[in-house]
CSV table of C-alpha atoms and ligand atoms in Angstrom, one decimal:
chain,number,residue,atom,x,y,z
A,267,MET,CA,28.5,-43.3,-12.5
A,268,HIS,CA,28.4,-39.7,-13.7
A,269,LYS,CA,28.5,-37.1,-11.1
A,270,LYS,CA,26.3,-34.0,-11.3
A,271,ILE,CA,28.1,-30.9,-12.2
A,272,THR,CA,29.1,-28.8,-9.4
A,273,LEU,CA,29.2,-25.0,-9.8
A,274,SER,CA,33.1,-24.9,-9.6
A,275,GLN,CA,33.3,-27.6,-12.4
A,276,ALA,CA,30.7,-26.1,-14.6
A,277,LYS,CA,31.5,-25.5,-18.2
A,278,THR,CA,30.6,-22.2,-19.6
A,279,TRP,CA,27.9,-23.9,-21.7
A,280,SER,CA,27.0,-26.4,-18.9
A,281,GLY,CA,23.4,-24.9,-18.3
A,282,ARG,CA,22.0,-27.4,-20.7
A,283,PHE,CA,23.8,-30.6,-19.4
A,284,SER,CA,23.0,-32.9,-16.6
A,285,VAL,CA,26.1,-34.9,-16.6
A,286,PRO,CA,29.6,-33.7,-16.8
A,287,THR,CA,32.1,-34.7,-19.5
A,288,THR,CA,34.6,-37.4,-18.4
A,289,GLU,CA,38.2,-36.6,-17.9
A,290,LEU,CA,38.9,-38.4,-21.2
A,291,VAL,CA,36.5,-36.5,-23.2
A,292,LYS,CA,37.6,-33.2,-21.6
A,293,THR,CA,41.2,-33.9,-22.6
A,294,TYR,CA,40.0,-35.2,-26.0
A,295,THR,CA,38.0,-32.1,-26.9
A,296,ALA,CA,40.2,-29.4,-25.3
A,297,SER,CA,42.5,-27.3,-27.4
A,298,VAL,CA,43.8,-24.9,-24.8
A,299,PHE,CA,47.2,-26.5,-24.7
A,300,PHE,CA,48.0,-25.5,-28.3
A,301,ASP,CA,45.4,-22.7,-29.1
A,302,LYS,CA,46.9,-20.6,-26.2
A,303,LYS,CA,49.4,-19.4,-28.9
A,304,LEU,CA,46.4,-17.2,-30.0
A,305,ALA,CA,46.1,-15.5,-26.7
A,306,LEU,CA,47.4,-12.1,-27.6
A,307,PHE,CA,45.4,-12.1,-30.7
A,308,ASP,CA,42.3,-13.1,-28.9
A,309,ILE,CA,42.6,-10.2,-26.5
A,310,GLN,CA,43.3,-7.7,-29.4
A,311,GLY,CA,40.1,-9.1,-31.0
A,312,SER,CA,38.2,-8.7,-27.8
A,313,LEU,CA,39.3,-5.2,-27.1
A,314,ALA,CA,38.0,-4.2,-30.5
A,315,HIS,CA,34.8,-5.8,-30.1
A,316,ALA,CA,34.4,-4.3,-26.7
A,317,GLN,CA,35.1,-0.8,-28.0
A,318,MET,CA,32.7,-1.1,-30.8
A,319,LEU,CA,30.0,-2.5,-28.4
A,320,SER,CA,30.4,0.7,-26.2
A,321,GLU,CA,30.5,3.0,-29.1
A,322,ILE,CA,27.0,1.6,-30.3
A,323,GLY,CA,25.7,1.9,-26.6
A,324,ILE,CA,25.5,-1.8,-25.9
A,325,LEU,CA,28.4,-1.7,-23.2
A,326,SER,CA,28.8,1.1,-20.8
A,327,GLN,CA,31.9,3.2,-20.5
A,328,GLN,CA,32.5,1.7,-17.2
A,329,ASP,CA,32.3,-1.9,-18.4
A,330,LEU,CA,34.6,-1.0,-21.3
A,331,LYS,CA,37.1,0.4,-18.9
A,332,ALA,CA,37.0,-2.7,-16.7
A,333,ILE,CA,37.4,-4.9,-19.7
A,334,GLN,CA,40.4,-2.9,-20.8
A,335,SER,CA,42.1,-3.0,-17.5
A,336,GLY,CA,41.2,-6.7,-17.1
A,337,MET,CA,42.8,-7.5,-20.3
A,338,THR,CA,46.0,-5.5,-19.5
A,339,THR,CA,46.4,-7.6,-16.4
A,340,ILE,CA,45.7,-10.8,-18.3
A,341,LYS,CA,48.1,-9.9,-21.0
A,342,LYS,CA,50.8,-9.4,-18.4
A,343,GLU,CA,50.1,-12.6,-16.8
A,344,ILE,CA,50.4,-14.4,-20.1
A,345,GLU,CA,53.6,-12.6,-21.0
A,346,ARG,CA,55.2,-13.4,-17.6
A,347,GLU,CA,53.9,-17.0,-18.0
A,348,GLU,CA,51.9,-16.7,-14.8
A,349,PHE,CA,48.5,-17.2,-16.4
A,350,GLN,CA,46.8,-20.4,-15.1
A,351,TRP,CA,45.6,-22.2,-18.1
A,352,SER,CA,42.9,-24.7,-17.2
A,353,LEU,CA,41.6,-27.7,-19.1
A,354,ASP,CA,38.3,-27.0,-17.6
A,355,SER,CA,37.9,-24.0,-19.6
A,356,GLU,CA,38.8,-26.0,-22.8
A,357,ASP,CA,40.2,-23.4,-25.1
A,358,VAL,CA,42.0,-20.0,-25.1
A,359,HIS,CA,38.8,-18.0,-25.6
A,360,LEU,CA,37.1,-19.4,-22.5
A,361,ASN,CA,40.2,-19.3,-20.4
A,362,ILE,CA,40.7,-15.7,-21.0
A,363,GLU,CA,36.9,-14.9,-20.6
A,364,ARG,CA,36.8,-16.9,-17.3
A,365,ARG,CA,39.9,-15.0,-15.9
A,366,LEU,CA,38.4,-11.8,-17.1
A,367,THR,CA,35.3,-12.5,-15.2
A,368,ASP,CA,37.3,-13.6,-12.2
A,369,LEU,CA,39.0,-10.2,-12.3
A,370,ILE,CA,36.2,-7.8,-13.2
A,371,GLY,CA,32.9,-9.5,-12.5
A,372,ASP,CA,29.8,-9.0,-14.6
A,373,ALA,CA,31.6,-6.7,-17.1
A,374,GLY,CA,33.7,-9.7,-18.2
A,375,LYS,CA,30.4,-11.7,-18.8
A,376,ARG,CA,29.1,-8.9,-21.1
A,377,LEU,CA,32.0,-8.9,-23.5
A,378,HIS,CA,30.7,-11.9,-25.4
A,379,THR,CA,27.5,-10.1,-26.4
A,380,GLY,CA,26.8,-10.4,-30.2
A,381,ARG,CA,29.7,-12.7,-30.7
A,382,SER,CA,30.3,-16.5,-30.7
A,383,ARG,CA,33.5,-18.4,-30.3
A,384,ASN,CA,33.0,-19.5,-34.0
A,385,ASP,CA,33.6,-15.9,-35.4
A,386,GLN,CA,36.0,-15.3,-32.5
A,387,VAL,CA,38.3,-18.1,-33.3
A,388,ALA,CA,38.2,-17.4,-37.2
A,389,THR,CA,39.2,-13.7,-36.3
A,390,ASP,CA,42.0,-15.0,-33.9
A,391,ILE,CA,43.6,-17.2,-36.5
A,392,LYS,CA,43.4,-14.6,-39.1
A,393,LEU,CA,45.0,-12.0,-36.8
A,394,TYR,CA,47.7,-14.5,-35.8
A,395,LEU,CA,48.3,-15.7,-39.4
A,396,ARG,CA,48.5,-12.1,-40.8
A,397,TYR,CA,51.2,-11.3,-38.3
A,398,GLN,CA,53.1,-14.5,-39.0
A,399,LEU,CA,52.7,-14.0,-42.7
A,400,ASP,CA,54.1,-10.5,-42.5
A,401,THR,CA,57.1,-11.8,-40.4
A,402,ILE,CA,57.7,-14.7,-42.9
A,403,GLN,CA,57.6,-12.3,-45.8
A,404,LEU,CA,60.4,-10.2,-44.0
A,405,HIS,CA,62.5,-13.4,-43.5
A,406,LEU,CA,61.9,-14.2,-47.2
A,407,ILE,CA,63.1,-10.7,-48.2
A,408,GLU,CA,66.2,-11.2,-46.1
A,409,LEU,CA,66.8,-14.6,-47.7
A,410,ILE,CA,66.5,-13.1,-51.1
A,411,SER,CA,69.0,-10.4,-50.1
A,412,ALA,CA,71.4,-13.0,-49.0
A,413,CYS,CA,71.0,-15.0,-52.1
A,414,VAL,CA,71.5,-11.9,-54.3
A,415,LEU,CA,74.7,-11.0,-52.2
A,416,LEU,CA,76.2,-14.5,-52.9
A,417,ALA,CA,75.1,-14.2,-56.6
A,418,GLN,CA,76.7,-10.8,-57.0
A,419,GLN,CA,79.9,-12.1,-55.7
A,420,HIS,CA,79.8,-14.9,-58.4
A,421,TYR,CA,78.1,-13.1,-61.2
A,422,ASP,CA,81.0,-14.2,-63.6
A,423,THR,CA,82.1,-17.4,-61.7
A,424,ILE,CA,81.8,-20.3,-64.3
A,425,MET,CA,80.2,-23.6,-63.5
A,426,PRO,CA,78.6,-26.3,-65.5
A,427,GLY,CA,74.9,-25.9,-66.1
A,428,PHE,CA,73.1,-29.2,-65.9
A,429,THR,CA,70.1,-30.9,-67.6
A,430,HIS,CA,69.4,-34.5,-66.5
A,431,LEU,CA,72.2,-33.7,-64.0
A,432,GLN,CA,74.7,-34.2,-67.0
A,433,VAL,CA,76.9,-31.3,-67.9
A,434,ALA,CA,75.0,-29.3,-70.5
A,435,GLN,CA,76.3,-25.7,-71.1
A,436,PRO,CA,78.6,-23.4,-69.1
A,437,ILE,CA,76.7,-21.0,-66.9
A,438,THR,CA,77.6,-18.6,-64.2
A,439,LEU,CA,77.0,-19.3,-60.5
A,440,GLY,CA,75.4,-15.9,-60.2
A,441,HIS,CA,72.9,-16.9,-62.9
A,442,HIS,CA,72.1,-20.3,-61.0
A,443,LEU,CA,71.6,-18.5,-57.7
A,444,HIS,CA,69.5,-15.8,-59.5
A,445,ALA,CA,67.1,-18.6,-60.5
A,446,TYR,CA,66.4,-19.2,-56.8
A,447,CYS,CA,65.8,-15.5,-56.3
A,448,GLU,CA,63.2,-15.7,-58.8
A,449,MET,CA,61.5,-18.7,-57.2
A,450,PHE,CA,61.5,-16.9,-53.8
A,451,GLU,CA,60.2,-13.8,-55.3
A,452,ARG,CA,57.2,-15.7,-56.8
A,453,ASP,CA,56.8,-17.2,-53.2
A,454,LEU,CA,56.7,-13.5,-51.9
A,455,GLU,CA,54.0,-12.6,-54.5
A,456,ARG,CA,52.0,-15.7,-53.7
A,457,LEU,CA,52.1,-14.9,-49.9
A,458,GLU,CA,51.0,-11.2,-50.7
A,459,ASP,CA,48.0,-12.7,-52.7
A,460,CYS,CA,47.1,-15.0,-49.8
A,461,ARG,CA,47.2,-12.0,-47.5
A,462,LYS,CA,44.5,-10.1,-49.5
A,463,ARG,CA,41.9,-12.8,-49.0
A,464,LEU,CA,42.9,-13.5,-45.4
A,465,ASN,CA,42.5,-9.8,-44.5
A,466,ARG,CA,38.8,-9.8,-44.1
A,467,LEU,CA,37.1,-9.6,-40.8
A,468,PRO,CA,34.8,-12.5,-39.7
A,469,LEU,CA,33.5,-10.9,-36.3
A,470,GLY,CA,29.9,-10.0,-36.7
A,471,SER,CA,29.0,-13.4,-38.1
A,472,ALA,CA,28.4,-14.7,-34.7
A,473,ALA,CA,27.7,-18.5,-34.5
A,474,LEU,CA,26.6,-18.8,-38.1
A,475,ALA,CA,23.7,-16.5,-39.0
A,476,GLY,CA,24.9,-13.1,-38.0
A,477,THR,CA,23.5,-11.4,-34.9
A,478,SER,CA,20.4,-9.3,-34.0
A,479,TYR,CA,22.6,-6.7,-32.2
A,480,PRO,CA,23.3,-3.6,-34.5
A,481,LEU,CA,27.1,-4.3,-34.4
A,482,ASN,CA,29.2,-1.9,-36.5
A,483,ARG,CA,31.5,-4.5,-38.3
A,484,TYR,CA,33.3,-1.8,-40.3
A,485,ARG,CA,34.4,-0.2,-37.0
A,486,VAL,CA,35.9,-3.4,-35.8
A,487,MET,CA,37.4,-3.9,-39.2
A,488,GLU,CA,39.2,-0.6,-38.9
A,489,LEU,CA,40.3,-1.2,-35.3
A,490,LEU,CA,41.9,-4.5,-36.2
A,491,GLY,CA,43.4,-3.3,-39.5
A,492,PHE,CA,41.4,-5.6,-41.8
A,493,ASP,CA,40.8,-4.4,-45.5
A,494,ASP,CA,37.3,-5.5,-45.6
A,495,ILE,CA,34.6,-7.6,-43.8
A,496,THR,CA,33.5,-11.0,-44.9
A,497,ARG,CA,30.3,-11.0,-46.9
A,498,ASN,CA,28.5,-14.2,-45.6
A,499,SER,CA,28.2,-15.2,-42.0
A,500,LEU,CA,28.0,-19.0,-42.8
A,501,ASP,CA,31.1,-18.8,-44.9
A,502,SER,CA,32.8,-16.6,-42.5
A,503,VAL,CA,32.8,-19.0,-39.5
A,504,SER,CA,33.6,-22.2,-41.5
A,505,ASP,CA,36.1,-20.7,-44.0
A,506,ARG,CA,39.6,-22.0,-43.5
A,507,ASP,CA,40.8,-21.4,-47.1
A,508,PHE,CA,43.2,-18.8,-46.0
A,509,ALA,CA,45.0,-21.4,-43.7
A,510,ILE,CA,45.1,-23.8,-46.7
A,511,GLU,CA,46.3,-21.1,-49.0
A,512,PHE,CA,49.0,-20.2,-46.6
A,513,CYS,CA,50.1,-23.8,-46.3
A,514,SER,CA,50.0,-24.1,-50.1
A,515,CYS,CA,52.2,-21.1,-50.4
A,516,SER,CA,54.5,-22.5,-47.7
A,517,SER,CA,54.7,-25.9,-49.3
A,518,LEU,CA,55.7,-24.4,-52.6
A,519,LEU,CA,58.4,-22.2,-50.7
A,520,MET,CA,59.6,-25.3,-48.9
A,521,ILE,CA,60.0,-27.2,-52.2
A,522,HIS,CA,62.1,-24.4,-53.6
A,523,LEU,CA,64.2,-24.5,-50.4
A,524,SER,CA,64.5,-28.4,-50.8
A,525,ARG,CA,65.6,-28.0,-54.3
A,526,LEU,CA,68.4,-25.5,-53.2
A,527,SER,CA,69.2,-27.9,-50.4
A,528,GLU,CA,69.6,-30.8,-52.7
A,529,GLU,CA,72.0,-28.8,-54.9
A,530,LEU,CA,74.1,-27.6,-51.9
A,531,ILE,CA,74.3,-31.1,-50.6
A,532,LEU,CA,75.4,-32.4,-54.0
A,533,TRP,CA,77.8,-29.5,-54.5
A,534,MET,CA,79.4,-30.2,-50.9
A,535,SER,CA,79.8,-33.8,-51.7
A,536,PRO,CA,83.6,-34.4,-52.6
A,537,ARG,CA,82.6,-35.8,-55.9
A,538,PHE,CA,81.5,-32.3,-56.8
A,539,GLY,CA,83.7,-30.3,-54.5
A,540,PHE,CA,82.0,-27.0,-55.6
A,541,ILE,CA,81.4,-25.5,-52.2
A,542,GLU,CA,81.8,-25.8,-48.5
A,543,ILE,CA,79.1,-24.8,-46.0
A,544,GLY,CA,80.4,-23.2,-42.9
A,545,ASP,CA,81.0,-25.5,-39.9
A,546,ALA,CA,78.2,-23.7,-38.0
A,547,PHE,CA,75.7,-25.3,-40.3
A,548,CYS,CA,77.2,-28.8,-40.4
A,549,THR,CA,77.8,-31.6,-38.1
A,550,GLY,CA,80.4,-34.4,-37.8
A,551,SER,CA,79.8,-38.1,-37.4
A,552,SER,CA,80.2,-39.9,-34.3
A,553,ILE,CA,82.0,-42.8,-35.9
A,554,MET,CA,83.6,-41.4,-39.0
A,555,PRO,CA,86.2,-38.7,-38.1
A,556,GLN,CA,86.5,-37.3,-41.7
A,557,LYS,CA,82.9,-36.5,-42.1
A,558,LYS,CA,81.3,-33.0,-42.4
A,559,ASN,CA,77.7,-33.4,-43.0
A,560,PRO,CA,75.4,-30.7,-44.5
A,561,ASP,CA,72.8,-31.1,-41.8
A,562,VAL,CA,71.0,-27.8,-42.3
A,563,PRO,CA,70.1,-28.4,-46.0
A,564,GLU,CA,69.4,-32.0,-45.3
A,565,LEU,CA,66.9,-31.1,-42.7
A,566,ALA,CA,65.2,-28.4,-44.8
A,567,ARG,CA,64.8,-31.1,-47.5
A,568,GLY,CA,63.2,-33.3,-44.8
A,569,LYS,CA,61.0,-30.5,-43.4
A,570,SER,CA,59.5,-29.7,-46.8
A,571,GLY,CA,57.8,-33.1,-46.4
A,572,ARG,CA,56.4,-32.1,-43.1
A,573,VAL,CA,54.9,-28.8,-44.5
A,574,ILE,CA,53.4,-30.6,-47.5
A,575,GLY,CA,51.9,-33.0,-45.0
A,576,HIS,CA,50.2,-30.3,-43.1
A,577,LEU,CA,48.8,-28.9,-46.3
A,578,MET,CA,47.3,-32.4,-47.1
A,579,GLY,CA,46.0,-32.5,-43.5
A,580,LEU,CA,44.1,-29.3,-43.8
A,581,LEU,CA,42.7,-30.0,-47.2
A,582,THR,CA,41.5,-33.4,-45.9
A,583,LEU,CA,40.0,-31.7,-42.8
A,584,MET,CA,37.9,-29.4,-44.8
A,585,LYS,CA,36.8,-31.9,-47.4
A,586,SER,CA,33.0,-32.7,-47.2
A,587,GLN,CA,32.4,-30.5,-44.2
A,588,PRO,CA,28.9,-29.2,-44.3
A,589,LEU,CA,28.2,-25.6,-43.5
A,590,ALA,CA,28.8,-23.9,-41.1
A,591,TYR,CA,31.3,-24.3,-38.2
A,592,ASN,CA,32.1,-27.9,-37.2
A,593,LYS,CA,34.4,-29.0,-34.3
A,594,ASP,CA,36.6,-30.6,-36.9
A,595,ASN,CA,38.0,-27.1,-37.5
A,596,GLN,CA,39.7,-27.1,-34.1
A,597,GLU,CA,42.2,-29.4,-35.9
A,598,ASP,CA,43.3,-26.7,-38.1
A,599,LYS,CA,45.6,-25.1,-35.5
A,600,GLU,CA,48.5,-27.4,-34.9
A,601,PRO,CA,49.3,-28.0,-38.7
A,602,LEU,CA,49.1,-24.3,-39.2
A,603,PHE,CA,51.3,-23.4,-36.3
A,604,ASP,CA,53.8,-25.9,-37.2
A,605,THR,CA,54.0,-24.8,-40.7
A,606,VAL,CA,54.5,-21.3,-39.6
A,607,GLU,CA,57.2,-22.2,-37.2
A,608,THR,CA,59.0,-24.6,-39.7
A,609,VAL,CA,58.9,-22.1,-42.6
A,610,ALA,CA,60.1,-19.1,-40.4
A,611,GLN,CA,62.9,-21.1,-38.9
A,612,THR,CA,64.0,-22.5,-42.3
A,613,LEU,CA,64.2,-19.1,-43.9
A,614,GLN,CA,66.2,-17.7,-41.1
A,615,VAL,CA,68.7,-20.4,-41.0
A,616,PHE,CA,69.1,-20.4,-44.8
A,617,ARG,CA,69.6,-16.6,-44.8
A,618,ASP,CA,72.5,-17.1,-42.4
A,619,MET,CA,73.9,-20.1,-44.2
A,620,LEU,CA,74.0,-18.5,-47.5
A,621,GLY,CA,76.4,-15.9,-46.0
A,622,ASP,CA,78.7,-18.7,-44.9
A,623,ILE,CA,79.5,-20.6,-48.0
A,624,LYS,CA,82.9,-21.1,-49.5
A,625,VAL,CA,82.9,-21.4,-53.3
A,626,TYR,CA,85.7,-23.4,-54.9
A,627,THR,CA,85.7,-21.6,-58.2
A,628,ASP,CA,88.4,-23.6,-59.8
A,629,SER,CA,86.5,-26.9,-59.2
A,630,MET,CA,83.5,-25.4,-60.8
A,631,ARG,CA,85.3,-24.2,-63.8
A,632,GLN,CA,87.1,-27.5,-64.2
A,633,ALA,CA,83.9,-29.4,-64.0
A,634,ALA,CA,82.5,-27.2,-66.9
A,635,ARG,CA,85.7,-27.9,-68.9
A,636,GLU,CA,85.5,-31.6,-68.5
A,637,GLY,CA,81.9,-31.9,-69.6
A,638,TYR,CA,82.2,-30.7,-73.2
A,639,ALA,CA,80.0,-27.8,-72.1
A,640,THR,CA,80.8,-25.8,-75.2
A,641,ALA,CA,79.7,-28.3,-77.6
A,642,THR,CA,76.5,-26.3,-78.4
A,643,ASP,CA,78.7,-23.3,-79.0
A,644,LEU,CA,80.6,-25.2,-81.7
A,645,ALA,CA,77.3,-26.3,-83.3
A,646,ASP,CA,76.2,-22.6,-83.2
A,647,TYR,CA,79.5,-21.5,-84.7
A,648,LEU,CA,79.0,-24.0,-87.6
A,649,VAL,CA,75.5,-22.7,-88.3
A,650,LYS,CA,76.7,-19.1,-88.3
A,651,LYS,CA,79.1,-20.4,-91.1
A,652,GLY,CA,76.2,-21.7,-93.1
A,653,VAL,CA,75.9,-25.3,-92.0
A,654,PRO,CA,72.3,-26.5,-91.3
A,655,PHE,CA,71.9,-27.0,-87.6
A,656,ARG,CA,71.1,-30.7,-87.7
A,657,ASP,CA,74.3,-31.3,-89.7
A,658,ALA,CA,76.2,-29.1,-87.2
A,659,HIS,CA,74.8,-31.1,-84.4
A,660,GLU,CA,76.1,-34.4,-86.0
A,661,ILE,CA,79.5,-32.9,-86.8
A,662,VAL,CA,80.1,-31.8,-83.2
A,663,ALA,CA,78.8,-35.1,-81.8
A,664,LYS,CA,81.6,-36.8,-83.7
A,665,ALA,CA,84.2,-34.2,-82.5
A,666,VAL,CA,83.0,-34.8,-79.0
A,667,LEU,CA,83.5,-38.6,-79.5
A,668,HIS,CA,87.0,-38.0,-80.8
A,669,ALA,CA,87.9,-35.8,-77.9
A,670,GLU,CA,86.5,-38.3,-75.4
A,671,LYS,CA,88.7,-41.0,-76.9
A,672,LYS,CA,91.7,-38.7,-76.4
A,673,GLU,CA,90.5,-37.7,-73.0
A,674,VAL,CA,90.8,-34.0,-73.8
A,675,ASP,CA,88.4,-31.1,-74.1
A,676,LEU,CA,87.3,-29.7,-77.4
A,677,ASP,CA,89.6,-26.7,-77.2
A,678,ALA,CA,92.6,-29.0,-76.8
A,679,LEU,CA,92.0,-30.4,-80.4
A,680,SER,CA,94.2,-28.9,-83.0
A,681,LEU,CA,92.9,-26.9,-85.9
A,682,THR,CA,93.9,-29.7,-88.4
A,683,GLU,CA,92.0,-32.3,-86.2
A,684,LEU,CA,88.9,-30.2,-86.0
A,685,LYS,CA,89.0,-29.5,-89.8
A,686,ASN,CA,88.6,-33.3,-90.3
A,687,PHE,CA,85.0,-32.9,-88.9
A,688,SER,CA,84.2,-29.8,-91.0
A,689,THR,CA,86.1,-27.8,-93.4
A,690,HIS,CA,84.1,-24.6,-92.2
A,691,ILE,CA,86.1,-24.6,-88.9
A,692,GLU,CA,88.7,-21.8,-88.9
A,693,LYS,CA,91.2,-20.4,-86.3
A,694,ASP,CA,88.4,-18.2,-84.8
A,695,VAL,CA,86.6,-21.4,-83.5
A,696,TYR,CA,88.8,-21.2,-80.3
A,697,GLN,CA,87.0,-18.1,-79.2
A,698,VAL,CA,83.7,-20.0,-79.0
A,699,LEU,CA,85.2,-23.1,-77.5
A,700,THR,CA,86.5,-21.1,-74.4
A,701,LEU,CA,84.1,-21.2,-71.3
A,702,SER,CA,84.0,-17.4,-70.9
A,703,GLY,CA,83.4,-16.9,-74.7
A,704,SER,CA,80.4,-19.3,-74.3
A,705,VAL,CA,78.8,-17.5,-71.3
A,706,ASN,CA,79.5,-14.0,-72.7
A,707,SER,CA,77.7,-15.0,-75.9
A,708,ARG,CA,74.4,-15.6,-74.1
A,709,ASP,CA,73.8,-11.9,-73.8
A,710,LEU,CA,70.1,-11.5,-73.9
A,711,PRO,CA,67.7,-10.8,-71.0
A,712,GLY,CA,67.5,-13.8,-68.9
A,713,GLY,CA,70.7,-15.3,-70.2
A,714,THR,CA,73.8,-16.3,-68.4
A,715,ALA,CA,76.2,-13.6,-69.7
A,716,PRO,CA,77.7,-12.0,-66.7
A,717,LYS,CA,76.6,-8.7,-67.9
A,718,GLN,CA,73.0,-9.8,-67.9
A,719,VAL,CA,73.3,-11.6,-64.6
A,720,LYS,CA,74.7,-8.3,-63.0
A,721,LYS,CA,71.8,-6.5,-64.4
A,722,ALA,CA,69.1,-9.0,-63.3
A,723,LEU,CA,70.5,-9.1,-59.8
A,724,ASN,CA,70.3,-5.4,-59.6
A,725,GLN,CA,66.8,-5.4,-60.6
A,726,THR,CA,65.9,-8.0,-58.0
A,727,LEU,CA,67.6,-5.9,-55.3
A,728,THR,CA,65.6,-2.7,-56.4
A,729,ARG,CA,62.3,-4.7,-56.2
A,730,ILE,CA,63.2,-6.3,-52.9
A,731,LYS,CA,64.2,-3.0,-51.3
A,732,LYS,CA,60.8,-1.6,-52.2
A,733,ARG,CA,59.1,-4.7,-50.7
A,734,LEU,CA,61.1,-4.4,-47.5
A,735,LEU,CA,59.7,-1.1,-46.7
A,736,ILE,CA,56.2,-2.4,-46.9
A,737,SER,CA,57.0,-5.3,-44.7
A,738,GLN,CA,58.7,-3.0,-42.1
A,739,LYS,CA,55.9,-0.7,-42.1
A,740,ARG,CA,53.3,-3.5,-41.5
A,741,LEU,CA,55.3,-5.1,-38.8
A,742,SER,CA,55.8,-1.8,-36.9
A,743,SER,CA,52.0,-1.1,-36.9
A,744,THR,CA,51.3,-4.4,-35.0
B,992,LIG,N1,38.2,-24.2,-29.8
B,992,LIG,C1,37.4,-24.0,-30.9
B,992,LIG,C2,38.1,-24.1,-32.2
B,992,LIG,O1,39.3,-24.0,-32.1
B,992,LIG,C3,36.7,-22.6,-30.8
B,992,LIG,C4,35.4,-22.6,-31.4
B,992,LIG,C5,34.4,-23.5,-30.7
B,992,LIG,N2,33.1,-23.3,-31.0
B,992,LIG,C6,32.2,-24.2,-30.7
B,992,LIG,N3,31.0,-23.9,-31.0
B,992,LIG,N4,32.4,-25.3,-30.1
B,992,LIG,O2,37.6,-24.3,-33.2
């Protein structure tokens, strides 16, 4: 039934085995068709390891040179998509090692000294994720800038502010958009925090217990741009917290994007009529000629579910795993890769879309007028005239009921009519009943007064510009 392994079929680890794996098992256990995404990081890690091995005298200069030139060839083959990936070599690490040995002979076989695929894969994922995280932070900064730009154009555009999706108080669109800038800035901070714990080097942990070779882990750390080395070999090879943390930061980021999506979708519905998203980000209907659908925000809202799903997948993957490395961990890659790609794409498309939104300022203002949005201002006015707040609340409720019956806004009621509700009401009431009077009065840090919004947006921009320099520097050094 089972054939003996021939030399050409032999797996790297086949010395101990007397029967080969079946095709089905081979396919089931292989990861090469997805982990080949790690190839360039695998090479980067190997080159640093080889250099350190030669510096401590374990690898000859000649072998190091051979490894370096072999890796250059392999890198080119991969970049040109000429590299022959093979299922027989199961994963990215063994594929590259096998090709290296084909190219340079015994020196290729010496590369793996003092290393295991367990610390190798942990290092590769960290290098990959660090690069992706840096790129995603850059996209996020660009998105925040786009959001600030739109907000600045509308720092004094009046719209209804909602609670329970019922008109509550007038606000400015700039203020509303700045709320998203704040969410995204927190996402940026969270990613930065994730980066700190991610950026510690696992190499040197070997399979699980460390290695008897006197490896210089700090040298590899330096060569690969890590901030520190991991402090426990068992933890090192089995830890995937950094992937979970990244997916957790990503989930929250996607939740913010889905909240913004939901608002854009609502605002574009003719019932709201607040905005129109550019044609480039919408599609039509194959049956209803009048339709223009906000596909991009709808998809982003949907894709948030996908990213949250990946987080759940990874948490469940790690749950109850005994120390140290288990093959389960091979399942970390696809959810992680998909999270990275989904988040990166969503951020870029949102950045572009925010630059292509037409705002119908009249509809926004009209909606604020219709919703008795200045009722709180009337109550505050009465309080300032000496009426206790609870009584003021009651008086205004009655006035709103009256206005509702007449189907007019509060500022359309005559002074005599208003005086029926409270004798404290004077002519100056009309200043607070106007929408701009209302927003201008909320003039404290964090408030919706255009003056405050302008200031807050400038502060966001200053912080973001500083962060941009850090991101650019990081990416230019990789
Ligand atoms: N392909 C494996 C993974 O992704 C690499 C590590 C395998 N180590 C092992 N001892 N089988 O996790």
